Every structure is written in C-alpha cells, then in structure tokens.
Amino acid sequence: MNEQAYRQLVQQAYHSVKAGDVQSLLNSLAEDVHWQLPEMENVPFAGTWRGREQVGQFFSTVAQTQDVIEYEPEDSIAQGDKVVVLGRFSQRVKSTGRISASAWAHV
C-alpha cells in the first residue's frame, strides 16, 4: 500500500469509531493488533491490549466508564507505512460526572 492508502484506511477506522461501529474497526485491524494506552491511575482501560478480542474489550470498558462528548480526529500525516493522527477528545466520567478534555496524537 502507498501512503494515501494507509491514510484512507486509518481515516475509515476513525470514522467507524465516531459512528459507534466498533465491529467495523475491529475487522479492519490485524488479528495480532497491539493497542496501547499509557498507564494512568484509576483508568480501567489504560494499558496494553493484544488481539482483536482484547481491543473489543478495551472499547467495551471505555463505554462502561465514560460518555464521549466529542471525539474529533483533525489531521493526519502519513510517511511510509506510518500514519499519525492529531485530534481532540472530551468525555464525562460516569462514576463522577466529571468532564475532561484533551488533545491527542495516535500513531
């Protein structure tokens, strides 16, 4: 695949997440996907998730613990077989009602 094809694949994955279609996202991932979110205290979905099944559990845990207010991929940069996506995110933690927002970068 070329850089444009990788970028389109990643953009479709983000579209699936925004649409709540986690199954389409999972289907687009390699069977041996390695999904990682830095360890954070009191964040049950932080850590490393391996394989499609565990990534599905990641999204299930996210849905159980927070309500997404905004999830917006804003820009993507492709070089070779790597794509970096920049965006912003805000969510409400279900257990506390607290709202937090952040900018993010995914590779």
mmCIF file of N, CA, C and O in Angstrom:
data_model
loop_
_atom_site.group_PDB
_atom_site.id
_atom_site.type_symbol
_atom_site.label_atom_id
_atom_site.label_comp_id
_atom_site.label_asym_id
_atom_site.label_seq_id
_atom_site.Cartn_x
_atom_site.Cartn_y
_atom_site.Cartn_z
ATOM 1 N N MET A 1 0.845 -1.183 0.000
ATOM 2 C CA MET A 1 0.000 0.000 0.000
ATOM 3 C C MET A 1 0.889 1.245 0.000
ATOM 4 O O MET A 1 1.984 1.222 0.536
ATOM 5 N N ASN A 2 0.355 2.320 -0.550
ATOM 6 C CA ASN A 2 1.084 3.580 -0.519
ATOM 7 C C ASN A 2 0.578 4.449 0.631
ATOM 8 O O ASN A 2 -0.375 4.082 1.340
ATOM 9 N N GLU A 3 1.220 5.593 0.836
ATOM 10 C CA GLU A 3 0.870 6.465 1.965
ATOM 11 C C GLU A 3 -0.596 6.877 1.933
ATOM 12 O O GLU A 3 -1.263 6.903 2.974
ATOM 13 N N GLN A 4 -1.113 7.186 0.758
ATOM 14 C CA GLN A 4 -2.524 7.603 0.655
ATOM 15 C C GLN A 4 -3.459 6.465 1.064
ATOM 16 O O GLN A 4 -4.453 6.687 1.749
ATOM 17 N N ALA A 5 -3.138 5.250 0.685
ATOM 18 C CA ALA A 5 -3.972 4.101 1.055
ATOM 19 C C ALA A 5 -3.937 3.875 2.565
ATOM 20 O O ALA A 5 -4.978 3.601 3.175
ATOM 21 N N TYR A 6 -2.763 4.006 3.176
ATOM 22 C CA TYR A 6 -2.670 3.884 4.638
ATOM 23 C C TYR A 6 -3.494 4.979 5.309
ATOM 24 O O TYR A 6 -4.228 4.723 6.268
ATOM 25 N N ARG A 7 -3.375 6.200 4.812
ATOM 26 C CA ARG A 7 -4.140 7.319 5.389
ATOM 27 C C ARG A 7 -5.635 7.048 5.283
ATOM 28 O O ARG A 7 -6.382 7.247 6.248
ATOM 29 N N GLN A 8 -6.101 6.567 4.132
ATOM 30 C CA GLN A 8 -7.526 6.284 3.961
ATOM 31 C C GLN A 8 -7.996 5.172 4.897
ATOM 32 O O GLN A 8 -9.084 5.260 5.468
ATOM 33 N N LEU A 9 -7.176 4.142 5.066
ATOM 34 C CA LEU A 9 -7.511 3.045 5.974
ATOM 35 C C LEU A 9 -7.674 3.564 7.406
ATOM 36 O O LEU A 9 -8.647 3.237 8.099
ATOM 37 N N VAL A 10 -6.748 4.397 7.832
ATOM 38 C CA VAL A 10 -6.803 4.951 9.189
ATOM 39 C C VAL A 10 -7.999 5.891 9.339
ATOM 40 O O VAL A 10 -8.710 5.848 10.345
ATOM 41 N N GLN A 11 -8.241 6.727 8.345
ATOM 42 C CA GLN A 11 -9.391 7.635 8.415
ATOM 43 C C GLN A 11 -10.698 6.858 8.504
ATOM 44 O O GLN A 11 -11.606 7.241 9.239
ATOM 45 N N GLN A 12 -10.801 5.746 7.785
ATOM 46 C CA GLN A 12 -12.010 4.915 7.866
ATOM 47 C C GLN A 12 -12.156 4.315 9.260
ATOM 48 O O GLN A 12 -13.259 4.229 9.796
ATOM 49 N N ALA A 13 -11.045 3.916 9.865
ATOM 50 C CA ALA A 13 -11.093 3.372 11.226
ATOM 51 C C ALA A 13 -11.624 4.419 12.198
ATOM 52 O O ALA A 13 -12.478 4.125 13.042
ATOM 53 N N TYR A 14 -11.147 5.651 12.089
ATOM 54 C CA TYR A 14 -11.641 6.712 12.966
ATOM 55 C C TYR A 14 -13.110 7.014 12.696
ATOM 56 O O TYR A 14 -13.875 7.262 13.627
ATOM 57 N N HIS A 15 -13.514 6.964 11.444
ATOM 58 C CA HIS A 15 -14.926 7.166 11.109
ATOM 59 C C HIS A 15 -15.786 6.093 11.781
ATOM 60 O O HIS A 15 -16.853 6.387 12.331
ATOM 61 N N SER A 16 -15.312 4.849 11.773
ATOM 62 C CA SER A 16 -16.052 3.756 12.414
ATOM 63 C C SER A 16 -16.206 4.011 13.908
ATOM 64 O O SER A 16 -17.286 3.800 14.471
ATOM 65 N N VAL A 17 -15.138 4.470 14.559
ATOM 66 C CA VAL A 17 -15.207 4.761 15.998
ATOM 67 C C VAL A 17 -16.208 5.877 16.258
ATOM 68 O O VAL A 17 -17.060 5.769 17.145
ATOM 69 N N LYS A 18 -16.116 6.964 15.489
ATOM 70 C CA LYS A 18 -17.051 8.086 15.679
ATOM 71 C C LYS A 18 -18.496 7.655 15.487
ATOM 72 O O LYS A 18 -19.394 8.130 16.172
ATOM 73 N N ALA A 19 -18.727 6.733 14.560
ATOM 74 C CA ALA A 19 -20.082 6.260 14.270
ATOM 75 C C ALA A 19 -20.554 5.209 15.274
ATOM 76 O O ALA A 19 -21.696 4.772 15.221
ATOM 77 N N GLY A 20 -19.667 4.801 16.181
ATOM 78 C CA GLY A 20 -20.030 3.778 17.158
ATOM 79 C C GLY A 20 -19.994 2.371 16.590
ATOM 80 O O GLY A 20 -20.520 1.443 17.195
ATOM 81 N N ASP A 21 -19.382 2.207 15.439
ATOM 82 C CA ASP A 21 -19.310 0.906 14.769
ATOM 83 C C ASP A 21 -17.973 0.242 15.098
ATOM 84 O O ASP A 21 -17.087 0.129 14.247
ATOM 85 N N VAL A 22 -17.850 -0.202 16.331
ATOM 86 C CA VAL A 22 -16.600 -0.804 16.799
ATOM 87 C C VAL A 22 -16.296 -2.078 16.028
ATOM 88 O O VAL A 22 -15.124 -2.367 15.733
ATOM 89 N N GLN A 23 -17.304 -2.833 15.636
ATOM 90 C CA GLN A 23 -17.053 -4.076 14.901
ATOM 91 C C GLN A 23 -16.344 -3.812 13.576
ATOM 92 O O GLN A 23 -15.427 -4.538 13.207
ATOM 93 N N SER A 24 -16.732 -2.763 12.863
ATOM 94 C CA SER A 24 -16.038 -2.430 11.613
ATOM 95 C C SER A 24 -14.588 -2.063 11.883
ATOM 96 O O SER A 24 -13.695 -2.438 11.123
ATOM 97 N N LEU A 25 -14.365 -1.330 12.955
ATOM 98 C CA LEU A 25 -12.983 -1.011 13.330
ATOM 99 C C LEU A 25 -12.208 -2.294 13.594
ATOM 100 O O LEU A 25 -11.114 -2.489 13.066
ATOM 101 N N LEU A 26 -12.766 -3.177 14.421
ATOM 102 C CA LEU A 26 -12.074 -4.428 14.758
ATOM 103 C C LEU A 26 -11.766 -5.247 13.507
ATOM 104 O O LEU A 26 -10.682 -5.816 13.387
ATOM 105 N N ASN A 27 -12.700 -5.284 12.571
ATOM 106 C CA ASN A 27 -12.493 -6.027 11.332
ATOM 107 C C ASN A 27 -11.351 -5.453 10.502
ATOM 108 O O ASN A 27 -10.721 -6.172 9.726
ATOM 109 N N SER A 28 -11.077 -4.156 10.651
ATOM 110 C CA SER A 28 -10.014 -3.522 9.862
ATOM 111 C C SER A 28 -8.633 -3.703 10.490
ATOM 112 O O SER A 28 -7.623 -3.413 9.850
ATOM 113 N N LEU A 29 -8.584 -4.191 11.723
ATOM 114 C CA LEU A 29 -7.314 -4.357 12.419
ATOM 115 C C LEU A 29 -6.685 -5.713 12.122
ATOM 116 O O LEU A 29 -7.386 -6.681 11.867
ATOM 117 N N ALA A 30 -5.367 -5.763 12.212
ATOM 118 C CA ALA A 30 -4.664 -7.048 12.098
ATOM 119 C C ALA A 30 -5.092 -7.933 13.263
ATOM 120 O O ALA A 30 -5.404 -7.438 14.353
ATOM 121 N N GLU A 31 -5.109 -9.238 13.035
ATOM 122 C CA GLU A 31 -5.508 -10.163 14.103
ATOM 123 C C GLU A 31 -4.610 -10.035 15.325
ATOM 124 O O GLU A 31 -5.062 -10.222 16.450
ATOM 125 N N ASP A 32 -3.345 -9.713 15.111
ATOM 126 C CA ASP A 32 -2.398 -9.602 16.221
ATOM 127 C C ASP A 32 -2.144 -8.140 16.626
ATOM 128 O O ASP A 32 -1.067 -7.792 17.101
ATOM 129 N N VAL A 33 -3.160 -7.288 16.470
ATOM 130 C CA VAL A 33 -3.031 -5.870 16.797
ATOM 131 C C VAL A 33 -2.498 -5.679 18.221
ATOM 132 O O VAL A 33 -2.813 -6.446 19.126
ATOM 133 N N HIS A 34 -1.695 -4.656 18.385
ATOM 134 C CA HIS A 34 -1.132 -4.280 19.684
ATOM 135 C C HIS A 34 -1.654 -2.871 19.974
ATOM 136 O O HIS A 34 -1.262 -1.909 19.330
ATOM 137 N N TRP A 35 -2.594 -2.743 20.915
ATOM 138 C CA TRP A 35 -3.282 -1.481 21.224
ATOM 139 C C TRP A 35 -2.784 -1.033 22.584
ATOM 140 O O TRP A 35 -2.878 -1.792 23.546
ATOM 141 N N GLN A 36 -2.284 0.182 22.677
ATOM 142 C CA GLN A 36 -1.688 0.615 23.942
ATOM 143 C C GLN A 36 -2.115 2.029 24.302
ATOM 144 O O GLN A 36 -2.114 2.926 23.463
ATOM 145 N N LEU A 37 -2.490 2.189 25.549
ATOM 146 C CA LEU A 37 -2.788 3.489 26.136
ATOM 147 C C LEU A 37 -1.919 3.589 27.385
ATOM 148 O O LEU A 37 -1.890 2.648 28.187
ATOM 149 N N PRO A 38 -1.183 4.674 27.545
ATOM 150 C CA PRO A 38 -0.288 4.767 28.709
ATOM 151 C C PRO A 38 -1.023 4.474 30.012
ATOM 152 O O PRO A 38 -2.207 4.792 30.160
ATOM 153 N N GLU A 39 -0.310 3.833 30.922
ATOM 154 C CA GLU A 39 -0.880 3.530 32.240
ATOM 155 C C GLU A 39 -1.250 4.835 32.950
ATOM 156 O O GLU A 39 -0.464 5.782 32.973
ATOM 157 N N MET A 40 -2.465 4.889 33.487
ATOM 158 C CA MET A 40 -2.948 6.047 34.238
ATOM 159 C C MET A 40 -3.739 5.546 35.439
ATOM 160 O O MET A 40 -4.553 4.622 35.293
ATOM 161 N N GLU A 41 -3.506 6.138 36.567
ATOM 162 C CA GLU A 41 -4.207 5.742 37.778
ATOM 163 C C GLU A 41 -5.715 5.925 37.600
ATOM 164 O O GLU A 41 -6.176 6.921 37.057
ATOM 165 N N ASN A 42 -6.471 4.942 38.041
ATOM 166 C CA ASN A 42 -7.936 4.952 38.013
ATOM 167 C C ASN A 42 -8.532 4.983 36.602
ATOM 168 O O ASN A 42 -9.665 5.422 36.429
ATOM 169 N N VAL A 43 -7.787 4.540 35.615
ATOM 170 C CA VAL A 43 -8.304 4.444 34.244
ATOM 171 C C VAL A 43 -8.298 2.962 33.868
ATOM 172 O O VAL A 43 -7.259 2.404 33.525
ATOM 173 N N PRO A 44 -9.464 2.307 33.952
ATOM 174 C CA PRO A 44 -9.507 0.854 33.774
ATOM 175 C C PRO A 44 -9.191 0.376 32.354
ATOM 176 O O PRO A 44 -8.917 -0.799 32.152
ATOM 177 N N PHE A 45 -9.223 1.264 31.375
ATOM 178 C CA PHE A 45 -8.921 0.855 30.010
ATOM 179 C C PHE A 45 -7.505 1.226 29.588
ATOM 180 O O PHE A 45 -7.119 1.025 28.443
ATOM 181 N N ALA A 46 -6.702 1.766 30.512
ATOM 182 C CA ALA A 46 -5.301 2.054 30.217
ATOM 183 C C ALA A 46 -4.512 0.757 30.200
ATOM 184 O O ALA A 46 -4.901 -0.239 30.799
ATOM 185 N N GLY A 47 -3.411 0.765 29.475
ATOM 186 C CA GLY A 47 -2.556 -0.417 29.417
ATOM 187 C C GLY A 47 -2.469 -0.968 28.013
ATOM 188 O O GLY A 47 -2.757 -0.282 27.036
ATOM 189 N N THR A 48 -2.081 -2.206 27.904
ATOM 190 C CA THR A 48 -1.851 -2.851 26.615
ATOM 191 C C THR A 48 -2.914 -3.909 26.364
ATOM 192 O O THR A 48 -3.211 -4.724 27.234
ATOM 193 N N TRP A 49 -3.455 -3.881 25.176
ATOM 194 C CA TRP A 49 -4.495 -4.814 24.740
ATOM 195 C C TRP A 49 -3.985 -5.480 23.469
ATOM 196 O O TRP A 49 -3.555 -4.800 22.541
ATOM 197 N N ARG A 50 -4.007 -6.791 23.412
ATOM 198 C CA ARG A 50 -3.462 -7.522 22.269
ATOM 199 C C ARG A 50 -4.547 -8.359 21.596
ATOM 200 O O ARG A 50 -5.268 -9.089 22.257
ATOM 201 N N GLY A 51 -4.607 -8.242 20.284
ATOM 202 C CA GLY A 51 -5.576 -9.005 19.507
ATOM 203 C C GLY A 51 -6.918 -8.300 19.422
ATOM 204 O O GLY A 51 -7.248 -7.444 20.237
ATOM 205 N N ARG A 52 -7.691 -8.655 18.419
ATOM 206 C CA ARG A 52 -8.990 -8.013 18.182
ATOM 207 C C ARG A 52 -9.939 -8.168 19.371
ATOM 208 O O ARG A 52 -10.664 -7.237 19.711
ATOM 209 N N GLU A 53 -9.950 -9.348 19.978
ATOM 210 C CA GLU A 53 -10.870 -9.573 21.095
ATOM 211 C C GLU A 53 -10.572 -8.622 22.250
ATOM 212 O O GLU A 53 -11.480 -8.017 22.817
ATOM 213 N N GLN A 54 -9.294 -8.488 22.605
ATOM 214 C CA GLN A 54 -8.947 -7.584 23.707
ATOM 215 C C GLN A 54 -9.215 -6.127 23.350
ATOM 216 O O GLN A 54 -9.643 -5.349 24.206
ATOM 217 N N VAL A 55 -8.994 -5.742 22.084
ATOM 218 C CA VAL A 55 -9.306 -4.368 21.680
ATOM 219 C C VAL A 55 -10.813 -4.134 21.786
ATOM 220 O O VAL A 55 -11.257 -3.066 22.211
ATOM 221 N N GLY A 56 -11.603 -5.131 21.452
ATOM 222 C CA GLY A 56 -13.051 -5.031 21.654
ATOM 223 C C GLY A 56 -13.387 -4.835 23.122
ATOM 224 O O GLY A 56 -14.272 -4.042 23.469
ATOM 225 N N GLN A 57 -12.673 -5.539 24.014
ATOM 226 C CA GLN A 57 -12.861 -5.352 25.457
ATOM 227 C C GLN A 57 -12.463 -3.941 25.879
ATOM 228 O O GLN A 57 -13.114 -3.342 26.746
ATOM 229 N N PHE A 58 -11.399 -3.409 25.264
ATOM 230 C CA PHE A 58 -10.995 -2.027 25.531
ATOM 231 C C PHE A 58 -12.175 -1.084 25.278
ATOM 232 O O PHE A 58 -12.531 -0.276 26.136
ATOM 233 N N PHE A 59 -12.773 -1.173 24.092
ATOM 234 C CA PHE A 59 -13.880 -0.271 23.760
ATOM 235 C C PHE A 59 -15.099 -0.514 24.641
ATOM 236 O O PHE A 59 -15.818 0.432 24.983
ATOM 237 N N SER A 60 -15.334 -1.738 25.034
ATOM 238 C CA SER A 60 -16.428 -2.045 25.950
ATOM 239 C C SER A 60 -16.186 -1.380 27.309
ATOM 240 O O SER A 60 -17.104 -0.792 27.899
ATOM 241 N N THR A 61 -14.957 -1.461 27.789
ATOM 242 C CA THR A 61 -14.607 -0.842 29.071
ATOM 243 C C THR A 61 -14.735 0.672 28.984
ATOM 244 O O THR A 61 -15.237 1.314 29.909
ATOM 245 N N VAL A 62 -14.289 1.249 27.882
ATOM 246 C CA VAL A 62 -14.440 2.694 27.685
ATOM 247 C C VAL A 62 -15.916 3.069 27.777
ATOM 248 O O VAL A 62 -16.298 4.003 28.493
ATOM 249 N N ALA A 63 -16.775 2.335 27.069
ATOM 250 C CA ALA A 63 -18.217 2.646 27.052
ATOM 251 C C ALA A 63 -18.855 2.485 28.427
ATOM 252 O O ALA A 63 -19.795 3.212 28.767
ATOM 253 N N GLN A 64 -18.347 1.546 29.233
ATOM 254 C CA GLN A 64 -18.894 1.336 30.573
ATOM 255 C C GLN A 64 -18.494 2.456 31.543
ATOM 256 O O GLN A 64 -19.197 2.688 32.519
ATOM 257 N N THR A 65 -17.386 3.124 31.275
ATOM 258 C CA THR A 65 -16.855 4.071 32.248
ATOM 259 C C THR A 65 -17.004 5.530 31.861
ATOM 260 O O THR A 65 -16.861 6.396 32.722
ATOM 261 N N GLN A 66 -17.301 5.828 30.609
ATOM 262 C CA GLN A 66 -17.411 7.230 30.225
ATOM 263 C C GLN A 66 -18.382 7.431 29.075
ATOM 264 O O GLN A 66 -18.646 6.513 28.309
ATOM 265 N N ASP A 67 -18.899 8.645 28.986
ATOM 266 C CA ASP A 67 -19.716 9.068 27.856
ATOM 267 C C ASP A 67 -18.874 10.015 27.028
ATOM 268 O O ASP A 67 -18.337 11.001 27.551
ATOM 269 N N VAL A 68 -18.742 9.725 25.754
ATOM 270 C CA VAL A 68 -17.972 10.591 24.873
ATOM 271 C C VAL A 68 -18.819 11.807 24.519
ATOM 272 O O VAL A 68 -19.973 11.679 24.097
ATOM 273 N N ILE A 69 -18.255 12.972 24.723
ATOM 274 C CA ILE A 69 -18.915 14.215 24.352
ATOM 275 C C ILE A 69 -18.432 14.651 22.968
ATOM 276 O O ILE A 69 -19.217 15.037 22.115
ATOM 277 N N GLU A 70 -17.130 14.584 22.778
ATOM 278 C CA GLU A 70 -16.533 14.959 21.499
ATOM 279 C C GLU A 70 -15.357 14.031 21.215
ATOM 280 O O GLU A 70 -14.563 13.727 22.102
ATOM 281 N N TYR A 71 -15.258 13.586 19.978
ATOM 282 C CA TYR A 71 -14.138 12.772 19.522
ATOM 283 C C TYR A 71 -13.869 13.219 18.097
ATOM 284 O O TYR A 71 -14.642 12.910 17.193
ATOM 285 N N GLU A 72 -12.830 14.002 17.908
ATOM 286 C CA GLU A 72 -12.621 14.625 16.614
ATOM 287 C C GLU A 72 -11.197 14.480 16.110
ATOM 288 O O GLU A 72 -10.310 15.215 16.530
ATOM 289 N N PRO A 73 -10.957 13.521 15.214
ATOM 290 C CA PRO A 73 -9.669 13.492 14.525
ATOM 291 C C PRO A 73 -9.598 14.724 13.622
ATOM 292 O O PRO A 73 -10.548 15.002 12.886
ATOM 293 N N GLU A 74 -8.510 15.478 13.708
ATOM 294 C CA GLU A 74 -8.435 16.738 12.968
ATOM 295 C C GLU A 74 -7.458 16.725 11.802
ATOM 296 O O GLU A 74 -7.662 17.423 10.822
ATOM 297 N N ASP A 75 -6.383 15.972 11.912
ATOM 298 C CA ASP A 75 -5.371 15.984 10.862
ATOM 299 C C ASP A 75 -4.648 14.648 10.859
ATOM 300 O O ASP A 75 -4.551 13.993 11.899
ATOM 301 N N SER A 76 -4.160 14.251 9.712
ATOM 302 C CA SER A 76 -3.367 13.023 9.636
ATOM 303 C C SER A 76 -2.141 13.276 8.780
ATOM 304 O O SER A 76 -2.182 14.046 7.824
ATOM 305 N N ILE A 77 -1.063 12.627 9.160
ATOM 306 C CA ILE A 77 0.210 12.754 8.472
ATOM 307 C C ILE A 77 0.692 11.342 8.170
ATOM 308 O O ILE A 77 0.800 10.515 9.077
ATOM 309 N N ALA A 78 0.963 11.059 6.910
ATOM 310 C CA ALA A 78 1.427 9.733 6.520
ATOM 311 C C ALA A 78 2.851 9.817 5.987
ATOM 312 O O ALA A 78 3.198 10.742 5.253
ATOM 313 N N GLN A 79 3.656 8.846 6.402
ATOM 314 C CA GLN A 79 5.004 8.704 5.864
ATOM 315 C C GLN A 79 5.332 7.218 5.844
ATOM 316 O O GLN A 79 5.328 6.568 6.898
ATOM 317 N N GLY A 80 5.575 6.700 4.671
ATOM 318 C CA GLY A 80 5.805 5.267 4.548
ATOM 319 C C GLY A 80 4.574 4.511 5.014
ATOM 320 O O GLY A 80 3.461 4.808 4.605
ATOM 321 N N ASP A 81 4.772 3.538 5.921
ATOM 322 C CA ASP A 81 3.642 2.765 6.437
ATOM 323 C C ASP A 81 3.172 3.256 7.799
ATOM 324 O O ASP A 81 2.475 2.547 8.517
ATOM 325 N N LYS A 82 3.522 4.479 8.171
ATOM 326 C CA LYS A 82 3.112 5.077 9.450
ATOM 327 C C LYS A 82 2.141 6.228 9.200
ATOM 328 O O LYS A 82 2.321 7.013 8.275
ATOM 329 N N VAL A 83 1.110 6.301 10.024
ATOM 330 C CA VAL A 83 0.162 7.408 9.970
ATOM 331 C C VAL A 83 0.011 7.948 11.382
ATOM 332 O O VAL A 83 -0.223 7.187 12.320
ATOM 333 N N VAL A 84 0.158 9.260 11.524
ATOM 334 C CA VAL A 84 -0.052 9.941 12.797
ATOM 335 C C VAL A 84 -1.327 10.757 12.655
ATOM 336 O O VAL A 84 -1.510 11.472 11.671
ATOM 337 N N VAL A 85 -2.216 10.626 13.643
ATOM 338 C CA VAL A 85 -3.473 11.366 13.617
ATOM 339 C C VAL A 85 -3.513 12.259 14.848
ATOM 340 O O VAL A 85 -3.230 11.815 15.964
ATOM 341 N N LEU A 86 -3.849 13.524 14.630
ATOM 342 C CA LEU A 86 -3.982 14.505 15.706
ATOM 343 C C LEU A 86 -5.453 14.824 15.879
ATOM 344 O O LEU A 86 -6.207 14.913 14.904
ATOM 345 N N GLY A 87 -5.873 15.004 17.128
ATOM 346 C CA GLY A 87 -7.281 15.296 17.352
ATOM 347 C C GLY A 87 -7.561 15.811 18.742
ATOM 348 O O GLY A 87 -6.646 16.102 19.518
ATOM 349 N N ARG A 88 -8.853 15.910 19.050
ATOM 350 C CA ARG A 88 -9.275 16.342 20.385
ATOM 351 C C ARG A 88 -10.410 15.440 20.858
ATOM 352 O O ARG A 88 -11.103 14.811 20.062
ATOM 353 N N PHE A 89 -10.566 15.422 22.169
ATOM 354 C CA PHE A 89 -11.479 14.477 22.800
ATOM 355 C C PHE A 89 -12.001 15.096 24.080
ATOM 356 O O PHE A 89 -11.253 15.729 24.827
ATOM 357 N N SER A 90 -13.272 14.933 24.351
ATOM 358 C CA SER A 90 -13.814 15.290 25.664
ATOM 359 C C SER A 90 -14.804 14.205 26.069
ATOM 360 O O SER A 90 -15.475 13.600 25.229
ATOM 361 N N GLN A 91 -14.869 13.963 27.371
ATOM 362 C CA GLN A 91 -15.695 12.882 27.883
ATOM 363 C C GLN A 91 -16.163 13.185 29.300
ATOM 364 O O GLN A 91 -15.588 14.013 29.986
ATOM 365 N N ARG A 92 -17.256 12.499 29.677
ATOM 366 C CA ARG A 92 -17.813 12.598 31.027
ATOM 367 C C ARG A 92 -17.608 11.242 31.699
ATOM 368 O O ARG A 92 -18.050 10.210 31.184
ATOM 369 N N VAL A 93 -16.928 11.261 32.845
ATOM 370 C CA VAL A 93 -16.711 10.032 33.596
ATOM 371 C C VAL A 93 -18.021 9.678 34.290
ATOM 372 O O VAL A 93 -18.572 10.487 35.044
ATOM 373 N N LYS A 94 -18.535 8.496 34.032
ATOM 374 C CA LYS A 94 -19.846 8.101 34.551
ATOM 375 C C LYS A 94 -19.886 8.058 36.075
ATOM 376 O O LYS A 94 -20.880 8.452 36.672
ATOM 377 N N SER A 95 -18.819 7.594 36.706
ATOM 378 C CA SER A 95 -18.840 7.431 38.161
ATOM 379 C C SER A 95 -18.789 8.757 38.912
ATOM 380 O O SER A 95 -19.241 8.837 40.052
ATOM 381 N N THR A 96 -18.262 9.809 38.281
ATOM 382 C CA THR A 96 -18.104 11.090 38.981
ATOM 383 C C THR A 96 -18.862 12.239 38.334
ATOM 384 O O THR A 96 -19.071 13.268 38.961
ATOM 385 N N GLY A 97 -19.230 12.091 37.078
ATOM 386 C CA GLY A 97 -19.857 13.173 36.341
ATOM 387 C C GLY A 97 -18.862 14.213 35.853
ATOM 388 O O GLY A 97 -19.229 15.180 35.198
ATOM 389 N N ARG A 98 -17.601 14.014 36.173
ATOM 390 C CA ARG A 98 -16.557 14.967 35.802
ATOM 391 C C ARG A 98 -16.328 14.935 34.290
ATOM 392 O O ARG A 98 -16.277 13.880 33.669
ATOM 393 N N ILE A 99 -16.141 16.112 33.707
ATOM 394 C CA ILE A 99 -15.859 16.244 32.284
ATOM 395 C C ILE A 99 -14.392 16.612 32.125
ATOM 396 O O ILE A 99 -13.879 17.477 32.845
ATOM 397 N N SER A 100 -13.731 15.935 31.198
ATOM 398 C CA SER A 100 -12.345 16.292 30.895
ATOM 399 C C SER A 100 -12.179 16.355 29.388
ATOM 400 O O SER A 100 -12.939 15.754 28.631
ATOM 401 N N ALA A 101 -11.188 17.108 28.975
ATOM 402 C CA ALA A 101 -10.910 17.271 27.552
ATOM 403 C C ALA A 101 -9.409 17.230 27.340
ATOM 404 O O ALA A 101 -8.635 17.585 28.230
ATOM 405 N N SER A 102 -9.020 16.782 26.163
ATOM 406 C CA SER A 102 -7.596 16.743 25.853
ATOM 407 C C SER A 102 -7.387 16.730 24.350
ATOM 408 O O SER A 102 -8.286 16.420 23.575
ATOM 409 N N ALA A 103 -6.184 17.101 23.959
ATOM 410 C CA ALA A 103 -5.733 16.896 22.587
ATOM 411 C C ALA A 103 -4.954 15.596 22.574
ATOM 412 O O ALA A 103 -4.419 15.182 23.616
ATOM 413 N N TRP A 104 -4.893 14.925 21.457
ATOM 414 C CA TRP A 104 -4.186 13.653 21.399
ATOM 415 C C TRP A 104 -3.463 13.491 20.077
ATOM 416 O O TRP A 104 -3.756 14.167 19.089
ATOM 417 N N ALA A 105 -2.528 12.562 20.075
ATOM 418 C CA ALA A 105 -1.831 12.122 18.872
ATOM 419 C C ALA A 105 -1.769 10.608 18.911
ATOM 420 O O ALA A 105 -1.409 10.028 19.931
ATOM 421 N N HIS A 106 -2.171 9.956 17.848
ATOM 422 C CA HIS A 106 -2.133 8.487 17.737
ATOM 423 C C HIS A 106 -1.218 8.115 16.577
ATOM 424 O O HIS A 106 -1.234 8.766 15.548
ATOM 425 N N VAL A 107 -0.464 7.055 16.741
ATOM 426 C CA VAL A 107 0.370 6.540 15.648
ATOM 427 C C VAL A 107 -0.154 5.172 15.278
ATOM 428 O O VAL A 107 -0.386 4.348 16.134
#
